[in-house]
Amino acid sequence: SRNDNVRVVRDGIIIADDHLSSLKRFKDDVKEVAKGYECGMALEKFNDLRVGDVFEAYTIEEYRD
């Protein structure tokens, strides 16, 4: 999802924790992409991506009782 935070993991080490700045599928801006589909992503502050990097997208939610 475009609103998710993203961790970039390289060789088992977290090297970046950033927000998505763009998410595209077939040259169109999209709000989310389902698992298993190809897409293009850009991060706001980090751009040193390499082959083999793993993106972990997550959302922080706050619950109150």
PDB file of N, CA, C and O in Angstrom:
ATOM      1  N   SER A   1       0.834  -1.181   0.000  1.00  0.00           N
ATOM      2  CA  SER A   1       0.000   0.000   0.000  1.00  0.00           C
ATOM      3  C   SER A   1       0.883   1.251   0.000  1.00  0.00           C
ATOM      4  O   SER A   1       1.969   1.245   0.579  1.00  0.00           O
ATOM      5  N   ARG A   2       0.453   2.279  -0.624  1.00  0.00           N
ATOM      6  CA  ARG A   2       1.252   3.490  -0.751  1.00  0.00           C
ATOM      7  C   ARG A   2       1.527   4.158   0.593  1.00  0.00           C
ATOM      8  O   ARG A   2       2.535   4.825   0.775  1.00  0.00           O
ATOM      9  N   ASN A   3       0.677   3.970   1.579  1.00  0.00           N
ATOM     10  CA  ASN A   3       0.847   4.612   2.880  1.00  0.00           C
ATOM     11  C   ASN A   3       1.762   3.829   3.821  1.00  0.00           C
ATOM     12  O   ASN A   3       1.988   4.252   4.946  1.00  0.00           O
ATOM     13  N   ASP A   4       2.263   2.691   3.387  1.00  0.00           N
ATOM     14  CA  ASP A   4       3.088   1.846   4.255  1.00  0.00           C
ATOM     15  C   ASP A   4       4.487   2.419   4.453  1.00  0.00           C
ATOM     16  O   ASP A   4       4.991   3.180   3.635  1.00  0.00           O
ATOM     17  N   ASN A   5       5.079   2.015   5.554  1.00  0.00           N
ATOM     18  CA  ASN A   5       6.506   2.245   5.779  1.00  0.00           C
ATOM     19  C   ASN A   5       7.238   1.068   5.162  1.00  0.00           C
ATOM     20  O   ASN A   5       6.683  -0.028   5.039  1.00  0.00           O
ATOM     21  N   VAL A   6       8.502   1.261   4.803  1.00  0.00           N
ATOM     22  CA  VAL A   6       9.271   0.202   4.151  1.00  0.00           C
ATOM     23  C   VAL A   6      10.642   0.092   4.807  1.00  0.00           C
ATOM     24  O   VAL A   6      11.323   1.090   5.012  1.00  0.00           O
ATOM     25  N   ARG A   7      11.008  -1.153   5.139  1.00  0.00           N
ATOM     26  CA  ARG A   7      12.363  -1.451   5.584  1.00  0.00           C
ATOM     27  C   ARG A   7      13.097  -2.087   4.421  1.00  0.00           C
ATOM     28  O   ARG A   7      12.557  -2.966   3.755  1.00  0.00           O
ATOM     29  N   VAL A   8      14.328  -1.672   4.198  1.00  0.00           N
ATOM     30  CA  VAL A   8      15.165  -2.289   3.177  1.00  0.00           C
ATOM     31  C   VAL A   8      16.184  -3.151   3.907  1.00  0.00           C
ATOM     32  O   VAL A   8      16.939  -2.653   4.743  1.00  0.00           O
ATOM     33  N   VAL A   9      16.162  -4.458   3.611  1.00  0.00           N
ATOM     34  CA  VAL A   9      17.045  -5.409   4.279  1.00  0.00           C
ATOM     35  C   VAL A   9      18.056  -5.922   3.262  1.00  0.00           C
ATOM     36  O   VAL A   9      17.689  -6.385   2.187  1.00  0.00           O
ATOM     37  N   ARG A  10      19.334  -5.817   3.625  1.00  0.00           N
ATOM     38  CA  ARG A  10      20.409  -6.296   2.768  1.00  0.00           C
ATOM     39  C   ARG A  10      21.295  -7.224   3.587  1.00  0.00           C
ATOM     40  O   ARG A  10      21.837  -6.827   4.606  1.00  0.00           O
ATOM     41  N   ASP A  11      21.425  -8.468   3.148  1.00  0.00           N
ATOM     42  CA  ASP A  11      22.238  -9.472   3.842  1.00  0.00           C
ATOM     43  C   ASP A  11      21.821  -9.636   5.305  1.00  0.00           C
ATOM     44  O   ASP A  11      22.650  -9.778   6.193  1.00  0.00           O
ATOM     45  N   GLY A  12      20.515  -9.572   5.572  1.00  0.00           N
ATOM     46  CA  GLY A  12      19.998  -9.777   6.920  1.00  0.00           C
ATOM     47  C   GLY A  12      20.109  -8.566   7.829  1.00  0.00           C
ATOM     48  O   GLY A  12      19.769  -8.640   9.006  1.00  0.00           O
ATOM     49  N   ILE A  13      20.568  -7.434   7.314  1.00  0.00           N
ATOM     50  CA  ILE A  13      20.734  -6.222   8.111  1.00  0.00           C
ATOM     51  C   ILE A  13      19.796  -5.143   7.562  1.00  0.00           C
ATOM     52  O   ILE A  13      19.752  -4.895   6.356  1.00  0.00           O
ATOM     53  N   ILE A  14      19.062  -4.492   8.456  1.00  0.00           N
ATOM     54  CA  ILE A  14      18.189  -3.397   8.044  1.00  0.00           C
ATOM     55  C   ILE A  14      19.071  -2.192   7.728  1.00  0.00           C
ATOM     56  O   ILE A  14      19.782  -1.691   8.598  1.00  0.00           O
ATOM     57  N   ILE A  15      19.041  -1.745   6.477  1.00  0.00           N
ATOM     58  CA  ILE A  15      19.891  -0.620   6.092  1.00  0.00           C
ATOM     59  C   ILE A  15      19.103   0.672   5.894  1.00  0.00           C
ATOM     60  O   ILE A  15      19.694   1.744   5.804  1.00  0.00           O
ATOM     61  N   ALA A  16      17.763   0.567   5.818  1.00  0.00           N
ATOM     62  CA  ALA A  16      16.943   1.771   5.665  1.00  0.00           C
ATOM     63  C   ALA A  16      15.553   1.509   6.204  1.00  0.00           C
ATOM     64  O   ALA A  16      15.051   0.381   6.148  1.00  0.00           O
ATOM     65  N   ASP A  17      14.940   2.548   6.725  1.00  0.00           N
ATOM     66  CA  ASP A  17      13.555   2.515   7.179  1.00  0.00           C
ATOM     67  C   ASP A  17      12.935   3.822   6.700  1.00  0.00           C
ATOM     68  O   ASP A  17      13.274   4.890   7.197  1.00  0.00           O
ATOM     69  N   ASP A  18      12.076   3.752   5.695  1.00  0.00           N
ATOM     70  CA  ASP A  18      11.627   4.949   4.994  1.00  0.00           C
ATOM     71  C   ASP A  18      10.151   4.812   4.624  1.00  0.00           C
ATOM     72  O   ASP A  18       9.523   3.798   4.899  1.00  0.00           O
ATOM     73  N   HIS A  19       9.603   5.829   3.976  1.00  0.00           N
ATOM     74  CA  HIS A  19       8.224   5.827   3.479  1.00  0.00           C
ATOM     75  C   HIS A  19       8.247   5.727   1.959  1.00  0.00           C
ATOM     76  O   HIS A  19       9.172   6.211   1.312  1.00  0.00           O
ATOM     77  N   LEU A  20       7.197   5.144   1.385  1.00  0.00           N
ATOM     78  CA  LEU A  20       7.070   5.098  -0.071  1.00  0.00           C
ATOM     79  C   LEU A  20       6.717   6.483  -0.600  1.00  0.00           C
ATOM     80  O   LEU A  20       5.834   7.144  -0.061  1.00  0.00           O
ATOM     81  N   SER A  21       7.396   6.920  -1.630  1.00  0.00           N
ATOM     82  CA  SER A  21       7.035   8.192  -2.259  1.00  0.00           C
ATOM     83  C   SER A  21       6.198   7.960  -3.512  1.00  0.00           C
ATOM     84  O   SER A  21       5.407   8.808  -3.889  1.00  0.00           O
ATOM     85  N   SER A  22       6.370   6.793  -4.159  1.00  0.00           N
ATOM     86  CA  SER A  22       5.525   6.468  -5.311  1.00  0.00           C
ATOM     87  C   SER A  22       5.388   4.958  -5.441  1.00  0.00           C
ATOM     88  O   SER A  22       6.269   4.203  -5.040  1.00  0.00           O
ATOM     89  N   LEU A  23       4.273   4.565  -5.990  1.00  0.00           N
ATOM     90  CA  LEU A  23       3.971   3.154  -6.236  1.00  0.00           C
ATOM     91  C   LEU A  23       3.273   3.078  -7.586  1.00  0.00           C
ATOM     92  O   LEU A  23       2.241   3.713  -7.790  1.00  0.00           O
ATOM     93  N   LYS A  24       3.873   2.332  -8.515  1.00  0.00           N
ATOM     94  CA  LYS A  24       3.336   2.286  -9.880  1.00  0.00           C
ATOM     95  C   LYS A  24       3.174   0.847 -10.354  1.00  0.00           C
ATOM     96  O   LYS A  24       3.946  -0.028  -9.996  1.00  0.00           O
ATOM     97  N   ARG A  25       2.166   0.665 -11.185  1.00  0.00           N
ATOM     98  CA  ARG A  25       1.921  -0.619 -11.857  1.00  0.00           C
ATOM     99  C   ARG A  25       1.521  -0.294 -13.277  1.00  0.00           C
ATOM    100  O   ARG A  25       0.542   0.424 -13.500  1.00  0.00           O
ATOM    101  N   PHE A  26       2.281  -0.808 -14.251  1.00  0.00           N
ATOM    102  CA  PHE A  26       2.046  -0.518 -15.672  1.00  0.00           C
ATOM    103  C   PHE A  26       1.981   0.985 -15.941  1.00  0.00           C
ATOM    104  O   PHE A  26       1.067   1.485 -16.566  1.00  0.00           O
ATOM    105  N   LYS A  27       2.929   1.745 -15.414  1.00  0.00           N
ATOM    106  CA  LYS A  27       3.068   3.190 -15.619  1.00  0.00           C
ATOM    107  C   LYS A  27       1.938   4.007 -15.019  1.00  0.00           C
ATOM    108  O   LYS A  27       1.848   5.205 -15.233  1.00  0.00           O
ATOM    109  N   ASP A  28       1.047   3.387 -14.258  1.00  0.00           N
ATOM    110  CA  ASP A  28      -0.042   4.103 -13.612  1.00  0.00           C
ATOM    111  C   ASP A  28       0.229   4.174 -12.110  1.00  0.00           C
ATOM    112  O   ASP A  28       0.657   3.189 -11.501  1.00  0.00           O
ATOM    113  N   ASP A  29      -0.043   5.330 -11.512  1.00  0.00           N
ATOM    114  CA  ASP A  29       0.052   5.443 -10.063  1.00  0.00           C
ATOM    115  C   ASP A  29      -1.091   4.640  -9.444  1.00  0.00           C
ATOM    116  O   ASP A  29      -2.240   4.752  -9.870  1.00  0.00           O
ATOM    117  N   VAL A  30      -0.766   3.817  -8.463  1.00  0.00           N
ATOM    118  CA  VAL A  30      -1.777   3.000  -7.805  1.00  0.00           C
ATOM    119  C   VAL A  30      -1.679   3.183  -6.300  1.00  0.00           C
ATOM    120  O   VAL A  30      -0.661   3.622  -5.771  1.00  0.00           O
ATOM    121  N   LYS A  31      -2.762   2.827  -5.610  1.00  0.00           N
ATOM    122  CA  LYS A  31      -2.782   2.943  -4.162  1.00  0.00           C
ATOM    123  C   LYS A  31      -2.180   1.712  -3.501  1.00  0.00           C
ATOM    124  O   LYS A  31      -1.531   1.812  -2.472  1.00  0.00           O
ATOM    125  N   GLU A  32      -2.391   0.532  -4.089  1.00  0.00           N
ATOM    126  CA  GLU A  32      -1.798  -0.687  -3.550  1.00  0.00           C
ATOM    127  C   GLU A  32      -1.620  -1.716  -4.652  1.00  0.00           C
ATOM    128  O   GLU A  32      -2.268  -1.639  -5.695  1.00  0.00           O
ATOM    129  N   VAL A  33      -0.711  -2.678  -4.406  1.00  0.00           N
ATOM    130  CA  VAL A  33      -0.432  -3.760  -5.346  1.00  0.00           C
ATOM    131  C   VAL A  33      -0.523  -5.064  -4.562  1.00  0.00           C
ATOM    132  O   VAL A  33       0.048  -5.178  -3.475  1.00  0.00           O
ATOM    133  N   ALA A  34      -1.223  -6.042  -5.097  1.00  0.00           N
ATOM    134  CA  ALA A  34      -1.394  -7.324  -4.427  1.00  0.00           C
ATOM    135  C   ALA A  34      -0.087  -8.117  -4.421  1.00  0.00           C
ATOM    136  O   ALA A  34       0.796  -7.908  -5.266  1.00  0.00           O
ATOM    137  N   LYS A  35       0.020  -9.023  -3.487  1.00  0.00           N
ATOM    138  CA  LYS A  35       1.208  -9.864  -3.352  1.00  0.00           C
ATOM    139  C   LYS A  35       1.420 -10.679  -4.627  1.00  0.00           C
ATOM    140  O   LYS A  35       0.476 -11.205  -5.207  1.00  0.00           O
ATOM    141  N   GLY A  36       2.665 -10.751  -5.073  1.00  0.00           N
ATOM    142  CA  GLY A  36       2.999 -11.558  -6.237  1.00  0.00           C
ATOM    143  C   GLY A  36       2.995 -10.814  -7.561  1.00  0.00           C
ATOM    144  O   GLY A  36       3.361 -11.377  -8.582  1.00  0.00           O
ATOM    145  N   TYR A  37       2.587  -9.552  -7.576  1.00  0.00           N
ATOM    146  CA  TYR A  37       2.561  -8.767  -8.803  1.00  0.00           C
ATOM    147  C   TYR A  37       3.767  -7.827  -8.855  1.00  0.00           C
ATOM    148  O   TYR A  37       4.263  -7.383  -7.827  1.00  0.00           O
ATOM    149  N   GLU A  38       4.216  -7.539 -10.065  1.00  0.00           N
ATOM    150  CA  GLU A  38       5.336  -6.621 -10.249  1.00  0.00           C
ATOM    151  C   GLU A  38       4.856  -5.182 -10.112  1.00  0.00           C
ATOM    152  O   GLU A  38       3.730  -4.858 -10.472  1.00  0.00           O
ATOM    153  N   CYS A  39       5.757  -4.344  -9.585  1.00  0.00           N
ATOM    154  CA  CYS A  39       5.426  -2.931  -9.446  1.00  0.00           C
ATOM    155  C   CYS A  39       6.722  -2.131  -9.365  1.00  0.00           C
ATOM    156  O   CYS A  39       7.804  -2.689  -9.190  1.00  0.00           O
ATOM    157  N   GLY A  40       6.589  -0.834  -9.491  1.00  0.00           N
ATOM    158  CA  GLY A  40       7.714   0.067  -9.315  1.00  0.00           C
ATOM    159  C   GLY A  40       7.509   0.871  -8.046  1.00  0.00           C
ATOM    160  O   GLY A  40       6.403   1.321  -7.766  1.00  0.00           O
ATOM    161  N   MET A  41       8.579   1.026  -7.264  1.00  0.00           N
ATOM    162  CA  MET A  41       8.473   1.747  -6.003  1.00  0.00           C
ATOM    163  C   MET A  41       9.631   2.729  -5.892  1.00  0.00           C
ATOM    164  O   MET A  41      10.724   2.468  -6.396  1.00  0.00           O
ATOM    165  N   ALA A  42       9.391   3.830  -5.226  1.00  0.00           N
ATOM    166  CA  ALA A  42      10.455   4.787  -4.918  1.00  0.00           C
ATOM    167  C   ALA A  42      10.290   5.191  -3.463  1.00  0.00           C
ATOM    168  O   ALA A  42       9.171   5.361  -2.972  1.00  0.00           O
ATOM    169  N   LEU A  43      11.416   5.313  -2.770  1.00  0.00           N
ATOM    170  CA  LEU A  43      11.407   5.723  -1.375  1.00  0.00           C
ATOM    171  C   LEU A  43      11.710   7.212  -1.284  1.00  0.00           C
ATOM    172  O   LEU A  43      12.342   7.787  -2.170  1.00  0.00           O
ATOM    173  N   GLU A  44      11.277   7.847  -0.192  1.00  0.00           N
ATOM    174  CA  GLU A  44      11.463   9.293  -0.055  1.00  0.00           C
ATOM    175  C   GLU A  44      12.923   9.690   0.111  1.00  0.00           C
ATOM    176  O   GLU A  44      13.393  10.605  -0.549  1.00  0.00           O
ATOM    177  N   LYS A  45      13.672   9.027   1.007  1.00  0.00           N
ATOM    178  CA  LYS A  45      15.016   9.481   1.343  1.00  0.00           C
ATOM    179  C   LYS A  45      16.134   8.522   0.946  1.00  0.00           C
ATOM    180  O   LYS A  45      17.291   8.895   0.969  1.00  0.00           O
ATOM    181  N   PHE A  46      15.809   7.288   0.608  1.00  0.00           N
ATOM    182  CA  PHE A  46      16.823   6.281   0.346  1.00  0.00           C
ATOM    183  C   PHE A  46      16.757   5.848  -1.112  1.00  0.00           C
ATOM    184  O   PHE A  46      15.681   5.545  -1.627  1.00  0.00           O
ATOM    185  N   ASN A  47      17.909   5.814  -1.806  1.00  0.00           N
ATOM    186  CA  ASN A  47      17.897   5.386  -3.208  1.00  0.00           C
ATOM    187  C   ASN A  47      19.073   4.480  -3.562  1.00  0.00           C
ATOM    188  O   ASN A  47      19.320   4.237  -4.725  1.00  0.00           O
ATOM    189  N   ASP A  48      19.821   3.972  -2.594  1.00  0.00           N
ATOM    190  CA  ASP A  48      20.961   3.094  -2.846  1.00  0.00           C
ATOM    191  C   ASP A  48      20.483   1.636  -2.867  1.00  0.00           C
ATOM    192  O   ASP A  48      20.844   0.844  -2.015  1.00  0.00           O
ATOM    193  N   LEU A  49      19.666   1.293  -3.848  1.00  0.00           N
ATOM    194  CA  LEU A  49      19.110  -0.060  -3.937  1.00  0.00           C
ATOM    195  C   LEU A  49      20.019  -0.941  -4.777  1.00  0.00           C
ATOM    196  O   LEU A  49      20.614  -0.487  -5.756  1.00  0.00           O
ATOM    197  N   ARG A  50      20.102  -2.202  -4.397  1.00  0.00           N
ATOM    198  CA  ARG A  50      20.935  -3.169  -5.114  1.00  0.00           C
ATOM    199  C   ARG A  50      20.144  -4.448  -5.364  1.00  0.00           C
ATOM    200  O   ARG A  50      19.151  -4.717  -4.689  1.00  0.00           O
ATOM    201  N   VAL A  51      20.613  -5.236  -6.297  1.00  0.00           N
ATOM    202  CA  VAL A  51      19.985  -6.521  -6.585  1.00  0.00           C
ATOM    203  C   VAL A  51      20.088  -7.386  -5.329  1.00  0.00           C
ATOM    204  O   VAL A  51      21.149  -7.484  -4.716  1.00  0.00           O
ATOM    205  N   GLY A  52      18.990  -7.990  -4.939  1.00  0.00           N
ATOM    206  CA  GLY A  52      18.971  -8.858  -3.768  1.00  0.00           C
ATOM    207  C   GLY A  52      18.431  -8.180  -2.526  1.00  0.00           C
ATOM    208  O   GLY A  52      18.215  -8.846  -1.505  1.00  0.00           O
ATOM    209  N   ASP A  53      18.194  -6.867  -2.573  1.00  0.00           N
ATOM    210  CA  ASP A  53      17.602  -6.181  -1.427  1.00  0.00           C
ATOM    211  C   ASP A  53      16.163  -6.661  -1.235  1.00  0.00           C
ATOM    212  O   ASP A  53      15.450  -6.939  -2.195  1.00  0.00           O
ATOM    213  N   VAL A  54      15.757  -6.740   0.010  1.00  0.00           N
ATOM    214  CA  VAL A  54      14.402  -7.176   0.351  1.00  0.00           C
ATOM    215  C   VAL A  54      13.657  -5.987   0.935  1.00  0.00           C
ATOM    216  O   VAL A  54      14.159  -5.301   1.829  1.00  0.00           O
ATOM    217  N   PHE A  55      12.440  -5.743   0.431  1.00  0.00           N
ATOM    218  CA  PHE A  55      11.581  -4.680   0.966  1.00  0.00           C
ATOM    219  C   PHE A  55      10.564  -5.323   1.893  1.00  0.00           C
ATOM    220  O   PHE A  55       9.875  -6.269   1.511  1.00  0.00           O
ATOM    221  N   GLU A  56      10.451  -4.799   3.099  1.00  0.00           N
ATOM    222  CA  GLU A  56       9.434  -5.243   4.053  1.00  0.00           C
ATOM    223  C   GLU A  56       8.505  -4.065   4.301  1.00  0.00           C
ATOM    224  O   GLU A  56       8.891  -3.080   4.920  1.00  0.00           O
ATOM    225  N   ALA A  57       7.286  -4.154   3.807  1.00  0.00           N
ATOM    226  CA  ALA A  57       6.305  -3.088   4.003  1.00  0.00           C
ATOM    227  C   ALA A  57       5.502  -3.380   5.262  1.00  0.00           C
ATOM    228  O   ALA A  57       5.123  -4.519   5.520  1.00  0.00           O
ATOM    229  N   TYR A  58       5.254  -2.329   6.046  1.00  0.00           N
ATOM    230  CA  TYR A  58       4.487  -2.514   7.281  1.00  0.00           C
ATOM    231  C   TYR A  58       3.696  -1.254   7.586  1.00  0.00           C
ATOM    232  O   TYR A  58       4.001  -0.167   7.109  1.00  0.00           O
ATOM    233  N   THR A  59       2.658  -1.428   8.389  1.00  0.00           N
ATOM    234  CA  THR A  59       1.806  -0.330   8.821  1.00  0.00           C
ATOM    235  C   THR A  59       1.794  -0.300  10.336  1.00  0.00           C
ATOM    236  O   THR A  59       1.662  -1.344  10.971  1.00  0.00           O
ATOM    237  N   ILE A  60       1.925   0.866  10.907  1.00  0.00           N
ATOM    238  CA  ILE A  60       1.852   1.028  12.359  1.00  0.00           C
ATOM    239  C   ILE A  60       0.417   1.396  12.712  1.00  0.00           C
ATOM    240  O   ILE A  60      -0.132   2.366  12.182  1.00  0.00           O
ATOM    241  N   GLU A  61      -0.171   0.600  13.581  1.00  0.00           N
ATOM    242  CA  GLU A  61      -1.543   0.844  14.018  1.00  0.00           C
ATOM    243  C   GLU A  61      -1.563   1.019  15.523  1.00  0.00           C
ATOM    244  O   GLU A  61      -0.840   0.338  16.237  1.00  0.00           O
ATOM    245  N   GLU A  62      -2.406   1.912  15.996  1.00  0.00           N
ATOM    246  CA  GLU A  62      -2.534   2.158  17.421  1.00  0.00           C
ATOM    247  C   GLU A  62      -3.915   1.707  17.868  1.00  0.00           C
ATOM    248  O   GLU A  62      -4.919   2.084  17.275  1.00  0.00           O
ATOM    249  N   TYR A  63      -3.938   0.883  18.898  1.00  0.00           N
ATOM    250  CA  TYR A  63      -5.195   0.385  19.458  1.00  0.00           C
ATOM    251  C   TYR A  63      -5.356   0.908  20.879  1.00  0.00           C
ATOM    252  O   TYR A  63      -4.391   0.936  21.646  1.00  0.00           O
ATOM    253  N   ARG A  64      -6.539   1.295  21.226  1.00  0.00           N
ATOM    254  CA  ARG A  64      -6.831   1.742  22.591  1.00  0.00           C
ATOM    255  C   ARG A  64      -7.939   0.879  23.158  1.00  0.00           C
ATOM    256  O   ARG A  64      -8.898   0.575  22.481  1.00  0.00           O
ATOM    257  N   ASP A  65      -7.776   0.526  24.412  1.00  0.00           N
ATOM    258  CA  ASP A  65      -8.814  -0.279  25.086  1.00  0.00           C
ATOM    259  C   ASP A  65      -9.762   0.589  25.872  1.00  0.00           C
ATOM    260  O   ASP A  65      -9.531   1.643  26.273  1.00  0.00           O
TER     261      ASP A  65
END
